[in-house]
Amino acid sequence: MDDVLTGLLRPKGVAVIGASTTPGKIGHTVVKNLIESGYQGGIFPVNPSADEILGLKCYSSVLDIPDNVDAAAITVPAKFVLNVIKECGEKGVKGLIIITSGFSEVGDVELEKELVKTAHGYGMRILGPNVVGTLSNTDNMNASFAPFLPLKGSASLVSQSGALLIAIDAITYTRRIGFDKLVSIGNMSDVNFADMVAWLNEDEDTKCISLYVEGLKEGARFIKESAKAKKPIVVLKAGVSEHGAAAAASHTGSLAGAQKIYSAAFQQAGAIQASDLSDLFDCTLALSLEPPMKGDNLLILTNGGGVGVLATDSAEKAGVPLKFAPKEVQEELKKHMPSFGSAKNPVDMTGMAGNDWYHDTTKFSFANEWVDGLVVLYCETAMTNPQEIAESIYNAVKETGITDKPITVSFVGGERCDDAMQWLVENGIPAYNAPDLAVRAMGALREYARLHAMKQETKIENHAVDKKTARDIIAKVRADGRTALTEIESKKIFTAYDLPVVRTEIATSEDQAVDMAEEIGYPIVLKIVSPDILHKSDAGGVKVNIKDEASVRSAYQEILKNAKAYKADADIHGIVVQSMAPWGTEVIVGSVNDATFGATVMFGLGGIFVEVLKDVTFRVAPISEKEAALMLSEIKSAPILDGVRGESPRDKKMLAQTLAQYAFMITDLADEVQESDANPVLVYEEGKGVQIVDARMILKEK
Ligand code: ADP
Ligand code: MG
């Protein structure tokens, strides 16, 4: 565990620099909150013009404090912060909670960088600036200007929005969802989400890590730290825009939305993505109270057909579609319901179900081996008492002694139901006021188990490749003052990275083209080679299926003519002659270098529809072959790869290998390559492999 961060988040003594005698001021509120939260460490107000604040001795400088100070909450105006940091450094403070705003969020990036540099010079870390502060129930510490500690619980939340953190703090009481720590992360000048995930993963009072994210810094490190985490992470991502799409030169660029890349990154991080604020709470509640759902068998118990159907509908969406329970399970369940009940799944005990039936059915189901996760639903009835039903469910679960299987509950009804659910949550069983929410929560527990298993399996191979050839080509393109590589330059780099590219040669005269065509063997393809013509077909620069010398000659001339008509001043390097690959399913493999995550890889079905349908999927590179295989199955048109209308299945194994190899290449060249794609890659039937017939690369502007 990082000691400096521990000093920052669980300090033994806190100085409040800029402490104020005036109620209502932040410098006053923070001192008051530390006192009122029952913090047992030293509280040291610092203000040169006061002797005492709220009964505590006030110091004129942090350097005058006789005791150790682990953390300093800084509330002085922005222009004084740098000097305060230096004093804190001299004092031996570990962490700075910079509440003061007016730095990068208002455009003052330089001053903020200066703060970090200075703090790091003393080995200190900065939370913020522009934060609300940090709160910890374990330490009875409210080192913030949020009004009180959150409801006690075992999740911890890190929020990039200060206002939202304060709101969430209050919601914890109305929603009865408990947290141990709330951390406002502000501008993330230093401590960012990657640091927080790493630290909270080690924090024994945190069972579930909840994040409210507007934008990540150090995206790749965030993925790495999260993937290492031994506990669930649930994240709500806000503020997504389709940045950069219009300016992108390649197909991939126009298809890459920030949202898709973030979602891919969260998946790779093993983090569950919440759809909105309520969902963040709902998932957090389940993930902090229940173990993961380790198999696919979900059983739903209900006393009402309606809520049962609603739950069934949402099960598929939640990734836990229902199956009928085995016969012997059904036989046993039938003992606890009238003849008109149903022992299938959902198990409908009917409105006649009382305390005993709930108890017995829950107990039997929860203990049954077939059941991997149990959702118990209850509709308020005139004959039953919600509190007694809640207690029956609770007792049944406890009596089984099982703790490695999840249960979620939903009571649908009025105030009595609300009270009963509150009681359940307080006793460690997640309860929701709608059946779909209980199912969604179970889905999150299933997703956690799946993501966790995936993390264990992911291995990225290190490939032996000809890096020098690749680097030499890039250097030459740079020397030419270009960023766009031609198809043949790109293909040479692809080949250096062992990717299956069709044989391609460049000719600078008609005769040479004929010689090459004979050498390669008909049929062949001719294409224009110009860094100024990136989309060759649009310029009439591609002629396929050329079968003899006369056609080579006429196609050669025609391509040149078309190219000149398309762009009179295009710099034409020649014409490529390449073997004509036989027909295969066209797919696209591409990449963009994302500002947050670095190299990313994209896969989709190719051809002319890719931009219209946007049926593509992303990952942050590099990826394992296993992950590549998962990408192939993720697109909507995935069945096409399995063969449609009598076609035999495509070679998905080789395609996944190629995709992983491609991802390896663009990661390796991430310092140079901004965008790239192979469009199309032709995929043949099983065992026959794939062929890349077109390649594109665009370098970063330097
Ligand atoms: P661009 O994408 O720049 O317009 P391509 O090189 O992708 O040009 O060529 C256009 C189309 O021609 C491809 O989508 C593919 O269908 C076909 N094609 C190109 N090269 C070959 C080849 N070597 N073998 C078979 N088909 C090819
Ligand atoms: Mg193409």
mmCIF file of N, CA, C and O in Angstrom, residues 176-232:
data_model
loop_
_atom_site.group_PDB
_atom_site.id
_atom_site.type_symbol
_atom_site.label_atom_id
_atom_site.label_comp_id
_atom_site.label_asym_id
_atom_site.label_seq_id
_atom_site.Cartn_x
_atom_site.Cartn_y
_atom_site.Cartn_z
ATOM 1 N N ARG A 176 -30.359 4.200 1.556
ATOM 2 C CA ARG A 176 -29.827 3.179 2.477
ATOM 3 C C ARG A 176 -28.681 2.387 1.836
ATOM 4 O O ARG A 176 -28.604 1.166 1.972
ATOM 5 N N ILE A 177 -27.828 3.088 1.118
ATOM 6 C CA ILE A 177 -26.663 2.425 0.543
ATOM 7 C C ILE A 177 -25.431 3.004 1.216
ATOM 8 O O ILE A 177 -25.185 4.205 1.149
ATOM 9 N N GLY A 178 -24.699 2.148 1.905
ATOM 10 C CA GLY A 178 -23.625 2.634 2.740
ATOM 11 C C GLY A 178 -22.272 2.685 2.052
ATOM 12 O O GLY A 178 -21.981 1.882 1.174
ATOM 13 N N PHE A 179 -21.472 3.648 2.478
ATOM 14 C CA PHE A 179 -20.111 3.785 1.956
ATOM 15 C C PHE A 179 -19.134 3.914 3.111
ATOM 16 O O PHE A 179 -19.482 4.433 4.171
ATOM 17 N N ASP A 180 -17.921 3.454 2.878
ATOM 18 C CA ASP A 180 -16.902 3.731 3.881
ATOM 19 C C ASP A 180 -16.190 5.040 3.563
ATOM 20 O O ASP A 180 -16.054 5.898 4.406
ATOM 21 N N LYS A 181 -15.746 5.176 2.320
ATOM 22 C CA LYS A 181 -15.032 6.401 1.960
ATOM 23 C C LYS A 181 -15.685 7.087 0.777
ATOM 24 O O LYS A 181 -16.184 6.424 -0.140
ATOM 25 N N LEU A 182 -15.672 8.408 0.844
ATOM 26 C CA LEU A 182 -16.050 9.210 -0.309
ATOM 27 C C LEU A 182 -14.851 10.104 -0.597
ATOM 28 O O LEU A 182 -14.362 10.789 0.305
ATOM 29 N N VAL A 183 -14.369 10.063 -1.823
ATOM 30 C CA VAL A 183 -13.195 10.855 -2.168
ATOM 31 C C VAL A 183 -13.517 11.721 -3.381
ATOM 32 O O VAL A 183 -13.940 11.230 -4.421
ATOM 33 N N SER A 184 -13.324 13.016 -3.200
ATOM 34 C CA SER A 184 -13.520 13.945 -4.311
ATOM 35 C C SER A 184 -12.155 14.110 -4.988
ATOM 36 O O SER A 184 -11.166 14.420 -4.343
ATOM 37 N N ILE A 185 -12.118 13.871 -6.295
ATOM 38 C CA ILE A 185 -10.817 13.769 -6.968
ATOM 39 C C ILE A 185 -10.473 15.018 -7.786
ATOM 40 O O ILE A 185 -9.335 15.206 -8.221
ATOM 41 N N GLY A 186 -11.487 15.880 -7.976
ATOM 42 C CA GLY A 186 -11.257 17.202 -8.579
ATOM 43 C C GLY A 186 -10.538 17.188 -9.912
ATOM 44 O O GLY A 186 -10.837 16.365 -10.781
ATOM 45 N N ASN A 187 -9.566 18.088 -10.040
ATOM 46 C CA ASN A 187 -8.874 18.238 -11.333
ATOM 47 C C ASN A 187 -7.898 17.109 -11.646
ATOM 48 O O ASN A 187 -7.336 17.075 -12.734
ATOM 49 N N MET A 188 -7.647 16.247 -10.717
ATOM 50 C CA MET A 188 -6.727 15.108 -10.925
ATOM 51 C C MET A 188 -5.361 15.562 -11.444
ATOM 52 O O MET A 188 -4.803 14.966 -12.349
ATOM 53 N N SER A 189 -4.855 16.645 -10.863
ATOM 54 C CA SER A 189 -3.536 17.121 -11.303
ATOM 55 C C SER A 189 -2.482 16.078 -10.968
ATOM 56 O O SER A 189 -1.477 15.965 -11.644
ATOM 57 N N ASP A 190 -2.714 15.311 -9.920
ATOM 58 C CA ASP A 190 -1.731 14.312 -9.486
ATOM 59 C C ASP A 190 -2.431 12.976 -9.234
ATOM 60 O O ASP A 190 -2.388 12.076 -10.076
ATOM 61 N N VAL A 191 -3.101 12.852 -8.120
ATOM 62 C CA VAL A 191 -3.812 11.592 -7.830
ATOM 63 C C VAL A 191 -4.987 11.456 -8.805
ATOM 64 O O VAL A 191 -5.830 12.353 -8.898
ATOM 65 N N ASN A 192 -5.001 10.356 -9.553
ATOM 66 C CA ASN A 192 -6.087 10.147 -10.514
ATOM 67 C C ASN A 192 -6.784 8.821 -10.213
ATOM 68 O O ASN A 192 -6.505 8.170 -9.211
ATOM 69 N N PHE A 193 -7.679 8.424 -11.115
ATOM 70 C CA PHE A 193 -8.465 7.205 -10.860
ATOM 71 C C PHE A 193 -7.584 5.952 -10.767
ATOM 72 O O PHE A 193 -7.881 5.042 -10.002
ATOM 73 N N ALA A 194 -6.526 5.921 -11.550
ATOM 74 C CA ALA A 194 -5.638 4.749 -11.491
ATOM 75 C C ALA A 194 -5.036 4.627 -10.086
ATOM 76 O O ALA A 194 -4.998 3.539 -9.495
ATOM 77 N N ASP A 195 -4.595 5.762 -9.521
ATOM 78 C CA ASP A 195 -4.031 5.755 -8.159
ATOM 79 C C ASP A 195 -5.083 5.313 -7.149
ATOM 80 O O ASP A 195 -4.803 4.534 -6.234
ATOM 81 N N MET A 196 -6.295 5.840 -7.324
ATOM 82 C CA MET A 196 -7.347 5.548 -6.344
ATOM 83 C C MET A 196 -7.762 4.079 -6.391
ATOM 84 O O MET A 196 -7.981 3.467 -5.350
ATOM 85 N N VAL A 197 -7.871 3.536 -7.600
ATOM 86 C CA VAL A 197 -8.246 2.125 -7.712
ATOM 87 C C VAL A 197 -7.164 1.261 -7.053
ATOM 88 O O VAL A 197 -7.472 0.335 -6.288
ATOM 89 N N ALA A 198 -5.915 1.587 -7.303
ATOM 90 C CA ALA A 198 -4.814 0.807 -6.721
ATOM 91 C C ALA A 198 -4.863 0.884 -5.200
ATOM 92 O O ALA A 198 -4.712 -0.126 -4.502
ATOM 93 N N TRP A 199 -5.106 2.072 -4.678
ATOM 94 C CA TRP A 199 -5.105 2.226 -3.223
ATOM 95 C C TRP A 199 -6.337 1.572 -2.595
ATOM 96 O O TRP A 199 -6.227 0.836 -1.594
ATOM 97 N N LEU A 200 -7.498 1.805 -3.183
ATOM 98 C CA LEU A 200 -8.728 1.217 -2.620
ATOM 99 C C LEU A 200 -8.725 -0.305 -2.713
ATOM 100 O O LEU A 200 -9.328 -0.985 -1.889
ATOM 101 N N ASN A 201 -8.022 -0.816 -3.703
ATOM 102 C CA ASN A 201 -7.912 -2.275 -3.817
ATOM 103 C C ASN A 201 -7.210 -2.861 -2.594
ATOM 104 O O ASN A 201 -7.470 -3.985 -2.196
ATOM 105 N N GLU A 202 -6.338 -2.077 -2.012
ATOM 106 C CA GLU A 202 -5.609 -2.524 -0.820
ATOM 107 C C GLU A 202 -6.326 -2.144 0.476
ATOM 108 O O GLU A 202 -5.952 -2.594 1.549
ATOM 109 N N ASP A 203 -7.314 -1.281 0.362
ATOM 110 C CA ASP A 203 -7.987 -0.783 1.561
ATOM 111 C C ASP A 203 -8.961 -1.826 2.093
ATOM 112 O O ASP A 203 -9.953 -2.165 1.437
ATOM 113 N N GLU A 204 -8.694 -2.327 3.282
ATOM 114 C CA GLU A 204 -9.497 -3.456 3.761
ATOM 115 C C GLU A 204 -10.932 -3.074 4.143
ATOM 116 O O GLU A 204 -11.777 -3.944 4.309
ATOM 117 N N ASP A 205 -11.204 -1.796 4.258
ATOM 118 C CA ASP A 205 -12.572 -1.383 4.587
ATOM 119 C C ASP A 205 -13.441 -1.168 3.351
ATOM 120 O O ASP A 205 -14.601 -0.803 3.454
ATOM 121 N N THR A 206 -12.839 -1.371 2.176
ATOM 122 C CA THR A 206 -13.576 -1.185 0.926
ATOM 123 C C THR A 206 -13.820 -2.535 0.259
ATOM 124 O O THR A 206 -12.878 -3.258 -0.038
ATOM 125 N N LYS A 207 -15.100 -2.856 0.027
ATOM 126 C CA LYS A 207 -15.434 -4.132 -0.626
ATOM 127 C C LYS A 207 -15.776 -3.931 -2.096
ATOM 128 O O LYS A 207 -15.703 -4.849 -2.896
ATOM 129 N N CYS A 208 -16.203 -2.714 -2.423
ATOM 130 C CA CYS A 208 -16.606 -2.416 -3.801
ATOM 131 C C CYS A 208 -16.142 -0.998 -4.114
ATOM 132 O O CYS A 208 -16.282 -0.094 -3.287
ATOM 133 N N ILE A 209 -15.554 -0.822 -5.290
ATOM 134 C CA ILE A 209 -15.044 0.493 -5.683
ATOM 135 C C ILE A 209 -16.015 1.110 -6.687
ATOM 136 O O ILE A 209 -16.254 0.540 -7.752
ATOM 137 N N SER A 210 -16.582 2.256 -6.325
ATOM 138 C CA SER A 210 -17.527 2.935 -7.215
ATOM 139 C C SER A 210 -16.897 4.216 -7.737
ATOM 140 O O SER A 210 -16.310 4.977 -6.960
ATOM 141 N N LEU A 211 -17.035 4.435 -9.021
ATOM 142 C CA LEU A 211 -16.391 5.601 -9.612
ATOM 143 C C LEU A 211 -17.392 6.428 -10.416
ATOM 144 O O LEU A 211 -18.176 5.876 -11.191
ATOM 145 N N TYR A 212 -17.336 7.731 -10.222
ATOM 146 C CA TYR A 212 -18.040 8.628 -11.131
ATOM 147 C C TYR A 212 -16.964 9.331 -11.952
ATOM 148 O O TYR A 212 -16.156 10.103 -11.418
ATOM 149 N N VAL A 213 -16.952 9.020 -13.244
ATOM 150 C CA VAL A 213 -15.856 9.468 -14.116
ATOM 151 C C VAL A 213 -16.382 10.389 -15.209
ATOM 152 O O VAL A 213 -17.359 10.064 -15.882
ATOM 153 N N GLU A 214 -15.723 11.532 -15.364
ATOM 154 C CA GLU A 214 -16.030 12.358 -16.539
ATOM 155 C C GLU A 214 -14.986 12.117 -17.613
ATOM 156 O O GLU A 214 -15.289 12.034 -18.796
ATOM 157 N N GLY A 215 -13.744 12.010 -17.213
ATOM 158 C CA GLY A 215 -12.689 11.686 -18.166
ATOM 159 C C GLY A 215 -11.525 11.095 -17.398
ATOM 160 O O GLY A 215 -11.271 11.495 -16.265
ATOM 161 N N LEU A 216 -10.850 10.136 -17.992
ATOM 162 C CA LEU A 216 -9.720 9.525 -17.297
ATOM 163 C C LEU A 216 -8.425 10.199 -17.715
ATOM 164 O O LEU A 216 -8.331 10.772 -18.801
ATOM 165 N N LYS A 217 -7.461 10.126 -16.822
ATOM 166 C CA LYS A 217 -6.083 10.451 -17.202
ATOM 167 C C LYS A 217 -5.313 9.149 -17.061
ATOM 168 O O LYS A 217 -5.673 8.318 -16.251
ATOM 169 N N GLU A 218 -4.245 8.995 -17.825
ATOM 170 C CA GLU A 218 -3.472 7.753 -17.775
ATOM 171 C C GLU A 218 -4.393 6.544 -17.971
ATOM 172 O O GLU A 218 -4.475 5.653 -17.117
ATOM 173 N N GLY A 219 -5.089 6.532 -19.091
ATOM 174 C CA GLY A 219 -6.075 5.487 -19.363
ATOM 175 C C GLY A 219 -5.503 4.080 -19.301
ATOM 176 O O GLY A 219 -6.110 3.172 -18.724
ATOM 177 N N ALA A 220 -4.339 3.890 -19.892
ATOM 178 C CA ALA A 220 -3.759 2.542 -19.927
ATOM 179 C C ALA A 220 -3.423 2.072 -18.512
ATOM 180 O O ALA A 220 -3.615 0.907 -18.167
ATOM 181 N N ARG A 221 -2.947 3.000 -17.678
ATOM 182 C CA ARG A 221 -2.621 2.616 -16.300
ATOM 183 C C ARG A 221 -3.893 2.325 -15.501
ATOM 184 O O ARG A 221 -3.920 1.426 -14.656
ATOM 185 N N PHE A 222 -4.929 3.067 -15.799
ATOM 186 C CA PHE A 222 -6.214 2.791 -15.146
ATOM 187 C C PHE A 222 -6.648 1.353 -15.441
ATOM 188 O O PHE A 222 -7.066 0.621 -14.539
ATOM 189 N N ILE A 223 -6.524 0.956 -16.707
ATOM 190 C CA ILE A 223 -6.922 -0.407 -17.078
ATOM 191 C C ILE A 223 -6.058 -1.416 -16.325
ATOM 192 O O ILE A 223 -6.546 -2.402 -15.779
ATOM 193 N N LYS A 224 -4.780 -1.143 -16.284
ATOM 194 C CA LYS A 224 -3.853 -2.078 -15.644
ATOM 195 C C LYS A 224 -4.163 -2.228 -14.150
ATOM 196 O O LYS A 224 -4.263 -3.350 -13.634
ATOM 197 N N GLU A 225 -4.322 -1.116 -13.475
ATOM 198 C CA GLU A 225 -4.595 -1.167 -12.029
ATOM 199 C C GLU A 225 -5.949 -1.826 -11.754
ATOM 200 O O GLU A 225 -6.090 -2.607 -10.813
ATOM 201 N N SER A 226 -6.936 -1.497 -12.573
ATOM 202 C CA SER A 226 -8.266 -2.062 -12.360
ATOM 203 C C SER A 226 -8.260 -3.557 -12.612
ATOM 204 O O SER A 226 -8.892 -4.324 -11.891
ATOM 205 N N ALA A 227 -7.551 -3.947 -13.667
ATOM 206 C CA ALA A 227 -7.510 -5.375 -14.000
ATOM 207 C C ALA A 227 -6.848 -6.163 -12.871
ATOM 208 O O ALA A 227 -7.115 -7.346 -12.690
ATOM 209 N N LYS A 228 -5.997 -5.518 -12.102
ATOM 210 C CA LYS A 228 -5.328 -6.187 -10.974
ATOM 211 C C LYS A 228 -6.229 -6.288 -9.745
ATOM 212 O O LYS A 228 -5.943 -7.046 -8.820
ATOM 213 N N ALA A 229 -7.283 -5.469 -9.727
ATOM 214 C CA ALA A 229 -8.095 -5.353 -8.509
ATOM 215 C C ALA A 229 -8.758 -6.672 -8.143
ATOM 216 O O ALA A 229 -9.207 -7.420 -8.993
ATOM 217 N N LYS A 230 -8.808 -6.917 -6.851
ATOM 218 C CA LYS A 230 -9.408 -8.154 -6.341
ATOM 219 C C LYS A 230 -10.856 -7.926 -5.935
ATOM 220 O O LYS A 230 -11.486 -8.792 -5.372
ATOM 221 N N LYS A 231 -11.364 -6.732 -6.153
ATOM 222 C CA LYS A 231 -12.744 -6.436 -5.757
ATOM 223 C C LYS A 231 -13.499 -5.792 -6.908
ATOM 224 O O LYS A 231 -12.886 -5.295 -7.846
ATOM 225 N N PRO A 232 -14.819 -5.819 -6.839
ATOM 226 C CA PRO A 232 -15.587 -5.250 -7.948
ATOM 227 C C PRO A 232 -15.411 -3.742 -8.093
ATOM 228 O O PRO A 232 -15.268 -3.029 -7.096
#
